[in-house]
mmCIF file of C-alpha atoms in Angstrom:
data_model
loop_
_atom_site.group_PDB
_atom_site.id
_atom_site.type_symbol
_atom_site.label_atom_id
_atom_site.label_comp_id
_atom_site.label_asym_id
_atom_site.label_seq_id
_atom_site.Cartn_x
_atom_site.Cartn_y
_atom_site.Cartn_z
ATOM 1 C CA MET A 488 23.241 53.071 76.300
ATOM 2 C CA ALA A 489 20.565 52.460 78.937
ATOM 3 C CA ASP A 490 17.702 54.884 79.350
ATOM 4 C CA ARG A 491 18.253 57.277 82.185
ATOM 5 C CA PHE A 492 15.903 56.864 85.103
ATOM 6 C CA GLN A 493 13.464 59.795 85.206
ATOM 7 C CA VAL A 494 11.547 60.952 88.240
ATOM 8 C CA VAL A 495 8.664 63.286 88.975
ATOM 9 C CA PRO A 496 9.057 65.232 92.253
ATOM 10 C CA SER A 497 5.988 65.627 94.446
ATOM 11 C CA VAL A 498 5.293 67.156 97.849
ATOM 12 C CA TYR A 499 2.958 66.085 100.642
ATOM 13 C CA VAL A 500 2.088 67.938 103.832
ATOM 14 C CA ALA A 501 0.548 66.117 106.784
ATOM 15 C CA LEU A 502 -1.448 68.834 108.531
ATOM 16 C CA ARG A 503 -1.599 67.754 112.152
ATOM 17 C CA ARG A 504 -3.383 68.779 115.301
ATOM 18 C CA SER A 505 -3.463 67.398 118.815
ATOM 19 C CA ASP A 506 -6.936 68.488 119.994
ATOM 20 C CA ASP A 507 -8.240 64.961 120.624
ATOM 21 C CA GLY A 508 -5.073 62.900 120.243
ATOM 22 C CA GLU A 509 -2.861 63.015 117.178
ATOM 23 C CA GLN A 510 -4.935 63.780 114.083
ATOM 24 C CA VAL A 511 -4.203 64.342 110.407
ATOM 25 C CA LEU A 512 -6.301 66.178 107.802
ATOM 26 C CA LEU A 513 -7.224 64.008 104.810
ATOM 27 C CA GLN A 514 -9.210 64.643 101.647
ATOM 28 C CA LEU A 515 -11.320 62.150 99.703
ATOM 29 C CA ARG A 516 -10.076 62.233 96.100
ATOM 30 C CA GLN A 517 -12.559 62.560 93.236
ATOM 31 C CA ASP A 518 -12.349 63.142 89.468
ATOM 32 C CA THR A 519 -8.548 63.454 89.421
ATOM 33 C CA GLY A 520 -7.775 60.300 87.451
ATOM 34 C CA TYR A 521 -5.535 58.985 90.231
ATOM 35 C CA MET A 522 -6.750 57.021 93.254
ATOM 36 C CA ASP A 523 -10.230 58.543 93.113
ATOM 37 C CA GLY A 524 -12.323 57.292 96.029
ATOM 38 C CA HIS A 525 -9.251 57.045 98.274
ATOM 39 C CA TRP A 526 -8.402 59.235 101.238
ATOM 40 C CA ALA A 527 -5.156 61.187 100.846
ATOM 41 C CA MET A 528 -3.165 63.885 102.578
ATOM 42 C CA ALA A 529 -5.045 67.145 102.222
ATOM 43 C CA VAL A 530 -1.987 68.873 100.745
ATOM 44 C CA ALA A 531 -0.152 67.143 97.911
ATOM 45 C CA GLY A 532 1.006 67.867 94.391
ATOM 46 C CA HIS A 533 3.757 68.076 91.820
ATOM 47 C CA VAL A 534 6.726 70.381 92.118
ATOM 48 C CA GLU A 535 6.599 72.814 89.209
ATOM 49 C CA SER A 536 9.561 73.838 87.087
ATOM 50 C CA GLY A 537 11.762 76.400 88.846
ATOM 51 C CA GLU A 538 10.056 75.788 92.198
ATOM 52 C CA SER A 539 11.634 74.341 95.350
ATOM 53 C CA VAL A 540 9.907 71.542 97.257
ATOM 54 C CA VAL A 541 9.224 73.988 100.096
ATOM 55 C CA GLU A 542 7.683 76.532 97.720
ATOM 56 C CA ALA A 543 5.577 73.767 96.172
ATOM 57 C CA ALA A 544 4.288 72.650 99.593
ATOM 58 C CA CYS A 545 3.249 76.195 100.494
ATOM 59 C CA ARG A 546 1.629 76.751 97.083
ATOM 60 C CA GLU A 547 -0.308 73.464 97.229
ATOM 61 C CA ALA A 548 -1.638 74.336 100.707
ATOM 62 C CA ALA A 549 -2.996 77.622 99.365
ATOM 63 C CA GLU A 550 -4.472 76.033 96.228
ATOM 64 C CA GLU A 551 -6.052 72.975 97.850
ATOM 65 C CA LEU A 552 -7.083 74.269 101.281
ATOM 66 C CA GLY A 553 -7.014 78.067 101.069
ATOM 67 C CA ILE A 554 -4.475 78.334 103.901
ATOM 68 C CA ALA A 555 -1.065 79.942 104.192
ATOM 69 C CA ILE A 556 1.874 77.931 105.475
ATOM 70 C CA ALA A 557 5.164 79.612 106.336
ATOM 71 C CA ALA A 558 8.221 77.749 105.051
ATOM 72 C CA GLU A 559 9.701 77.623 108.551
ATOM 73 C CA ASP A 560 6.610 75.739 109.801
ATOM 74 C CA LEU A 561 7.254 72.800 107.461
ATOM 75 C CA VAL A 562 9.019 69.943 109.251
ATOM 76 C CA PRO A 563 10.662 67.372 106.949
ATOM 77 C CA LEU A 564 9.442 63.830 107.644
ATOM 78 C CA SER A 565 10.731 61.533 104.916
ATOM 79 C CA VAL A 566 11.764 61.263 101.288
ATOM 80 C CA MET A 567 10.266 58.355 99.374
ATOM 81 C CA HIS A 568 11.681 56.995 96.138
ATOM 82 C CA ARG A 569 8.665 55.301 94.575
ATOM 83 C CA THR A 570 7.776 53.343 91.453
ATOM 84 C CA GLN A 571 4.801 51.522 90.017
ATOM 85 C CA GLY A 572 7.230 49.200 88.245
ATOM 86 C CA ASP A 573 6.092 50.004 84.712
ATOM 87 C CA SER A 574 9.057 52.262 83.752
ATOM 88 C CA LYS A 575 6.720 55.081 82.715
ATOM 89 C CA PRO A 576 8.312 58.416 83.685
ATOM 90 C CA LEU A 577 5.049 59.623 85.256
ATOM 91 C CA ASN A 578 5.119 56.618 87.612
ATOM 92 C CA GLU A 579 8.728 57.083 88.755
ATOM 93 C CA ARG A 580 8.596 59.435 91.745
ATOM 94 C CA VAL A 581 10.534 61.138 94.470
ATOM 95 C CA ASP A 582 8.092 62.271 97.147
ATOM 96 C CA PHE A 583 8.974 64.812 99.839
ATOM 97 C CA PHE A 584 6.842 64.466 102.975
ATOM 98 C CA PHE A 585 6.479 67.278 105.518
ATOM 99 C CA GLU A 586 4.317 67.846 108.556
ATOM 100 C CA CYS A 587 2.877 71.150 109.648
ATOM 101 C CA ARG A 588 1.103 72.108 112.867
ATOM 102 C CA SER A 589 0.740 75.849 112.270
ATOM 103 C CA TRP A 590 -0.952 77.737 109.437
ATOM 104 C CA THR A 591 -3.048 80.812 108.765
ATOM 105 C CA GLY A 592 -6.675 80.454 107.725
ATOM 106 C CA HIS A 593 -9.250 77.699 108.020
ATOM 107 C CA PRO A 594 -8.679 74.599 105.880
ATOM 108 C CA HIS A 595 -11.514 74.007 103.444
ATOM 109 C CA ARG A 596 -12.018 72.284 100.085
ATOM 110 C CA ALA A 597 -10.700 75.062 97.859
ATOM 111 C CA GLU A 598 -10.861 72.671 94.867
ATOM 112 C CA PRO A 599 -14.223 70.941 95.456
ATOM 113 C CA ASP A 600 -14.109 69.380 91.991
ATOM 114 C CA LYS A 601 -11.064 67.313 93.110
ATOM 115 C CA ALA A 602 -12.040 66.514 96.698
ATOM 116 C CA ALA A 603 -15.376 65.022 97.754
ATOM 117 C CA ASP A 604 -14.709 65.438 101.475
ATOM 118 C CA LEU A 605 -12.200 66.812 103.979
ATOM 119 C CA GLN A 606 -11.922 65.386 107.508
ATOM 120 C CA TRP A 607 -9.610 65.067 110.494
ATOM 121 C CA PHE A 608 -8.707 61.482 111.416
ATOM 122 C CA PRO A 609 -6.786 60.029 114.353
ATOM 123 C CA LEU A 610 -3.463 58.636 113.116
ATOM 124 C CA GLU A 611 -4.328 55.288 114.703
ATOM 125 C CA GLU A 612 -7.686 55.152 112.856
ATOM 126 C CA LEU A 613 -6.931 55.985 109.226
ATOM 127 C CA PRO A 614 -9.883 55.570 106.861
ATOM 128 C CA ASN A 615 -10.146 52.819 104.289
ATOM 129 C CA PRO A 616 -9.118 53.075 101.555
ATOM 130 C CA THR A 617 -6.169 55.440 101.930
ATOM 131 C CA VAL A 618 -3.688 55.936 99.073
ATOM 132 C CA PRO A 619 -1.216 53.084 99.779
ATOM 133 C CA HIS A 620 2.097 54.952 99.831
ATOM 134 C CA GLU A 621 0.572 57.732 101.941
ATOM 135 C CA HIS A 622 -0.903 55.140 104.303
ATOM 136 C CA TYR A 623 2.613 53.722 104.699
ATOM 137 C CA ILE A 624 3.969 57.154 105.721
ATOM 138 C CA LEU A 625 1.088 57.944 108.100
ATOM 139 C CA GLN A 626 1.181 54.519 109.723
ATOM 140 C CA HIS A 627 4.922 54.821 110.381
ATOM 141 C CA LEU A 628 4.432 58.393 111.596
ATOM 142 C CA GLN A 629 1.896 57.133 114.126
ATOM 143 C CA THR A 630 4.209 54.378 115.393
ATOM 144 C CA LYS A 631 7.228 56.717 115.360
ATOM 145 C CA THR A 632 9.085 54.321 113.027
ATOM 146 C CA LEU A 633 9.178 56.522 109.925
ATOM 147 C CA PRO A 634 12.537 56.260 108.128
ATOM 148 C CA ARG A 635 14.035 59.496 106.794
ATOM 149 C CA ILE A 636 14.525 57.869 103.384
ATOM 150 C CA THR A 637 12.439 54.997 102.081
ATOM 151 C CA THR A 638 11.657 53.141 98.879
ATOM 152 C CA TYR A 639 8.244 51.929 97.827
ATOM 153 C CA GLY A 640 7.255 49.628 94.977
ATOM 154 C CA PHE A 641 10.720 48.343 94.108
#
């Protein structure tokens, strides 16, 4: 009998504003053990046991940025089925991407030990390096070509 494919669910929230064109809030990862030194969506994390993807997105926003997001303000963008091709369960993912344009509070590095910086970037001028699968989503969001369901790494 073949091993069953296992996946780890994760959530991402693209916080967006339109002050000076379309912008997204990104954090510079540090000391996390994954893609340190890369820019990433400011809100991202694993879905915990017994938690919905929407609950996870709201929780991660509070933990990482100290802001409150209402579930109804989360707009689904895409679901990504992703692998690193090594068959390790931790590297087999289903990622749920949302965008949000309304929240309560002022985003700040609430976990400064995991984020070296936090900045707004125009979607057409993403920093280098950006976490590759997140760059894919943001680039397609900017060009309005983002598929609702996508695969990455297969």
